[in-house]
Amino acid sequence: MSRPPRTPKEPLISGWLFCRYLIIGCYVGAATVGAAAWWFMAAHDGPKLSFYQLCSEGHSDFAGVQCSVLSPPTR
């Protein structure tokens, strides 16, 4: 309360703060996509897809892949 209020012309988010948010957002997004890709390709309980299968939408490439890993767990 010792400082006066912000002037209306002063931006809410400075250039540095925007850059910081952008870098952290890219890092979190890349980590999320990387973790999902790791689970689909390398995790012991994952479906063990290849990178090509993970990136393509072809139906014949998924022969033998069990879709049960993509359904919610039953209790």
Short mmCIF file of N, CA and C in Angstrom, two decimals:
data_model
loop_
_atom_site.label_atom_id
_atom_site.label_comp_id
_atom_site.label_asym_id
_atom_site.label_seq_id
_atom_site.Cartn_x
_atom_site.Cartn_y
_atom_site.Cartn_z
N MET A 1 0.81 -1.19 0.00
CA MET A 1 0.00 0.00 0.00
C MET A 1 0.85 1.26 0.00
N SER A 2 2.17 1.10 0.07
CA SER A 2 3.03 2.29 0.09
C SER A 2 3.28 2.82 -1.33
N ARG A 3 3.05 1.97 -2.34
CA ARG A 3 3.24 2.43 -3.73
C ARG A 3 1.93 2.94 -4.29
N PRO A 4 2.01 3.90 -5.20
CA PRO A 4 0.78 4.37 -5.85
C PRO A 4 0.29 3.32 -6.86
N PRO A 5 -0.97 3.37 -7.28
CA PRO A 5 -1.49 2.39 -8.23
C PRO A 5 -0.79 2.49 -9.58
N ARG A 6 -0.90 1.43 -10.33
CA ARG A 6 -0.32 1.37 -11.66
C ARG A 6 -1.03 2.37 -12.57
N THR A 7 -0.26 3.02 -13.44
CA THR A 7 -0.88 3.96 -14.38
C THR A 7 -1.62 3.17 -15.47
N PRO A 8 -2.67 3.71 -16.04
CA PRO A 8 -3.41 2.99 -17.08
C PRO A 8 -2.58 2.66 -18.33
N LYS A 9 -1.53 3.39 -18.58
CA LYS A 9 -0.70 3.15 -19.77
C LYS A 9 0.35 2.07 -19.54
N GLU A 10 0.58 1.70 -18.29
CA GLU A 10 1.57 0.67 -17.98
C GLU A 10 0.95 -0.71 -18.28
N PRO A 11 1.67 -1.58 -19.01
CA PRO A 11 1.10 -2.89 -19.35
C PRO A 11 1.01 -3.80 -18.11
N LEU A 12 0.02 -4.69 -18.14
CA LEU A 12 -0.13 -5.66 -17.05
C LEU A 12 0.97 -6.72 -17.11
N ILE A 13 1.33 -7.12 -18.32
CA ILE A 13 2.37 -8.14 -18.52
C ILE A 13 3.50 -7.51 -19.31
N SER A 14 4.67 -7.45 -18.71
CA SER A 14 5.82 -6.86 -19.40
C SER A 14 6.34 -7.83 -20.45
N GLY A 15 7.23 -7.36 -21.29
CA GLY A 15 7.83 -8.20 -22.32
C GLY A 15 8.58 -9.39 -21.74
N TRP A 16 9.32 -9.16 -20.64
CA TRP A 16 10.05 -10.24 -20.00
C TRP A 16 9.10 -11.27 -19.42
N LEU A 17 8.04 -10.83 -18.78
CA LEU A 17 7.09 -11.76 -18.19
C LEU A 17 6.38 -12.59 -19.27
N PHE A 18 6.04 -11.97 -20.38
CA PHE A 18 5.43 -12.70 -21.49
C PHE A 18 6.39 -13.75 -22.04
N CYS A 19 7.66 -13.38 -22.21
CA CYS A 19 8.67 -14.32 -22.69
C CYS A 19 8.84 -15.48 -21.70
N ARG A 20 8.82 -15.18 -20.42
CA ARG A 20 8.95 -16.21 -19.40
C ARG A 20 7.76 -17.17 -19.44
N TYR A 21 6.54 -16.63 -19.55
CA TYR A 21 5.35 -17.48 -19.67
C TYR A 21 5.41 -18.34 -20.92
N LEU A 22 5.88 -17.79 -22.01
CA LEU A 22 5.98 -18.52 -23.27
C LEU A 22 6.99 -19.68 -23.16
N ILE A 23 8.14 -19.42 -22.58
CA ILE A 23 9.16 -20.46 -22.42
C ILE A 23 8.67 -21.57 -21.49
N ILE A 24 8.07 -21.20 -20.37
CA ILE A 24 7.58 -22.21 -19.44
C ILE A 24 6.43 -23.00 -20.06
N GLY A 25 5.56 -22.34 -20.81
CA GLY A 25 4.46 -23.04 -21.48
C GLY A 25 4.97 -24.04 -22.52
N CYS A 26 5.98 -23.65 -23.28
CA CYS A 26 6.56 -24.57 -24.27
C CYS A 26 7.23 -25.75 -23.58
N TYR A 27 7.90 -25.50 -22.46
CA TYR A 27 8.56 -26.57 -21.72
C TYR A 27 7.52 -27.56 -21.17
N VAL A 28 6.47 -27.05 -20.57
CA VAL A 28 5.44 -27.93 -20.00
C VAL A 28 4.73 -28.70 -21.11
N GLY A 29 4.45 -28.04 -22.24
CA GLY A 29 3.81 -28.73 -23.36
C GLY A 29 4.69 -29.83 -23.93
N ALA A 30 5.97 -29.54 -24.11
CA ALA A 30 6.90 -30.55 -24.64
C ALA A 30 7.05 -31.72 -23.66
N ALA A 31 7.09 -31.43 -22.37
CA ALA A 31 7.20 -32.50 -21.37
C ALA A 31 5.95 -33.37 -21.37
N THR A 32 4.78 -32.78 -21.55
CA THR A 32 3.54 -33.54 -21.57
C THR A 32 3.47 -34.45 -22.79
N VAL A 33 3.79 -33.90 -23.95
CA VAL A 33 3.77 -34.71 -25.17
C VAL A 33 4.85 -35.79 -25.11
N GLY A 34 6.02 -35.46 -24.58
CA GLY A 34 7.09 -36.44 -24.44
C GLY A 34 6.72 -37.57 -23.50
N ALA A 35 6.07 -37.24 -22.38
CA ALA A 35 5.65 -38.29 -21.44
C ALA A 35 4.60 -39.19 -22.06
N ALA A 36 3.66 -38.62 -22.79
CA ALA A 36 2.64 -39.44 -23.46
C ALA A 36 3.28 -40.33 -24.52
N ALA A 37 4.19 -39.78 -25.31
CA ALA A 37 4.87 -40.58 -26.34
C ALA A 37 5.69 -41.69 -25.70
N TRP A 38 6.37 -41.40 -24.58
CA TRP A 38 7.14 -42.44 -23.89
C TRP A 38 6.21 -43.57 -23.44
N TRP A 39 5.06 -43.22 -22.88
CA TRP A 39 4.15 -44.27 -22.42
C TRP A 39 3.67 -45.13 -23.57
N PHE A 40 3.31 -44.50 -24.69
CA PHE A 40 2.82 -45.27 -25.84
C PHE A 40 3.91 -46.12 -26.47
N MET A 41 5.17 -45.68 -26.42
CA MET A 41 6.23 -46.41 -27.12
C MET A 41 7.12 -47.27 -26.22
N ALA A 42 7.35 -46.90 -24.96
CA ALA A 42 8.38 -47.58 -24.18
C ALA A 42 7.94 -48.12 -22.82
N ALA A 43 6.85 -47.68 -22.27
CA ALA A 43 6.45 -48.12 -20.94
C ALA A 43 6.10 -49.61 -20.94
N HIS A 44 6.41 -50.30 -19.85
CA HIS A 44 6.17 -51.74 -19.80
C HIS A 44 4.68 -52.08 -19.85
N ASP A 45 3.82 -51.17 -19.39
CA ASP A 45 2.38 -51.44 -19.45
C ASP A 45 1.69 -50.69 -20.59
N GLY A 46 2.46 -50.04 -21.46
CA GLY A 46 1.91 -49.31 -22.60
C GLY A 46 1.69 -50.22 -23.80
N PRO A 47 1.12 -49.71 -24.87
CA PRO A 47 0.81 -50.54 -26.03
C PRO A 47 2.01 -50.86 -26.93
N LYS A 48 3.19 -50.28 -26.68
CA LYS A 48 4.42 -50.54 -27.46
C LYS A 48 4.24 -50.23 -28.94
N LEU A 49 3.74 -49.04 -29.24
CA LEU A 49 3.61 -48.60 -30.63
C LEU A 49 4.95 -48.11 -31.14
N SER A 50 5.15 -48.18 -32.45
CA SER A 50 6.34 -47.58 -33.04
C SER A 50 6.07 -46.09 -33.24
N PHE A 51 7.12 -45.33 -33.51
CA PHE A 51 6.94 -43.90 -33.74
C PHE A 51 6.07 -43.66 -34.97
N TYR A 52 6.22 -44.50 -35.98
CA TYR A 52 5.40 -44.37 -37.19
C TYR A 52 3.93 -44.60 -36.86
N GLN A 53 3.64 -45.63 -36.07
CA GLN A 53 2.26 -45.90 -35.69
C GLN A 53 1.68 -44.77 -34.84
N LEU A 54 2.51 -44.20 -34.00
CA LEU A 54 2.06 -43.12 -33.13
C LEU A 54 1.71 -41.87 -33.92
N CYS A 55 2.40 -41.64 -35.02
CA CYS A 55 2.19 -40.42 -35.80
C CYS A 55 1.25 -40.60 -36.98
N SER A 56 0.90 -41.81 -37.35
CA SER A 56 0.04 -42.02 -38.51
C SER A 56 -1.38 -42.35 -38.09
N GLU A 57 -2.28 -42.26 -39.04
CA GLU A 57 -3.68 -42.56 -38.77
C GLU A 57 -4.16 -43.76 -39.57
N GLY A 58 -3.25 -44.52 -40.16
CA GLY A 58 -3.63 -45.67 -40.98
C GLY A 58 -4.15 -46.81 -40.14
N HIS A 59 -5.22 -47.45 -40.59
CA HIS A 59 -5.82 -48.54 -39.82
C HIS A 59 -5.03 -49.83 -39.94
N SER A 60 -4.40 -50.08 -41.06
CA SER A 60 -3.66 -51.34 -41.23
C SER A 60 -2.38 -51.37 -40.40
N ASP A 61 -1.88 -50.21 -39.97
CA ASP A 61 -0.67 -50.16 -39.17
C ASP A 61 -0.89 -50.59 -37.73
N PHE A 62 -2.13 -50.70 -37.33
CA PHE A 62 -2.43 -51.02 -35.94
C PHE A 62 -2.88 -52.47 -35.74
N ALA A 63 -2.53 -53.34 -36.65
CA ALA A 63 -2.88 -54.75 -36.49
C ALA A 63 -2.16 -55.31 -35.27
N GLY A 64 -2.89 -55.94 -34.39
CA GLY A 64 -2.31 -56.54 -33.20
C GLY A 64 -2.21 -55.63 -32.00
N VAL A 65 -2.56 -54.36 -32.14
CA VAL A 65 -2.51 -53.43 -31.00
C VAL A 65 -3.83 -53.56 -30.24
N GLN A 66 -3.73 -53.86 -28.98
CA GLN A 66 -4.92 -54.00 -28.15
C GLN A 66 -5.45 -52.62 -27.76
N CYS A 67 -6.70 -52.35 -28.02
CA CYS A 67 -7.30 -51.05 -27.67
C CYS A 67 -7.71 -50.98 -26.21
N SER A 68 -7.57 -52.06 -25.46
CA SER A 68 -7.97 -52.05 -24.06
C SER A 68 -7.11 -51.11 -23.23
N VAL A 69 -5.91 -50.78 -23.68
CA VAL A 69 -5.07 -49.86 -22.92
C VAL A 69 -5.61 -48.43 -23.00
N LEU A 70 -6.50 -48.16 -23.93
CA LEU A 70 -7.04 -46.83 -24.10
C LEU A 70 -8.38 -46.65 -23.40
N SER A 71 -8.89 -47.67 -22.77
CA SER A 71 -10.18 -47.58 -22.07
C SER A 71 -9.94 -47.34 -20.59
N PRO A 72 -10.91 -46.76 -19.88
CA PRO A 72 -10.72 -46.52 -18.45
C PRO A 72 -10.62 -47.84 -17.67
N PRO A 73 -9.88 -47.85 -16.59
CA PRO A 73 -9.73 -49.08 -15.82
C PRO A 73 -11.04 -49.46 -15.14
N THR A 74 -11.26 -50.73 -14.98
CA THR A 74 -12.44 -51.22 -14.28
C THR A 74 -12.06 -51.61 -12.86
N ARG A 75 -12.98 -51.44 -11.96
CA ARG A 75 -12.70 -51.77 -10.55
C ARG A 75 -13.50 -52.94 -10.10
#
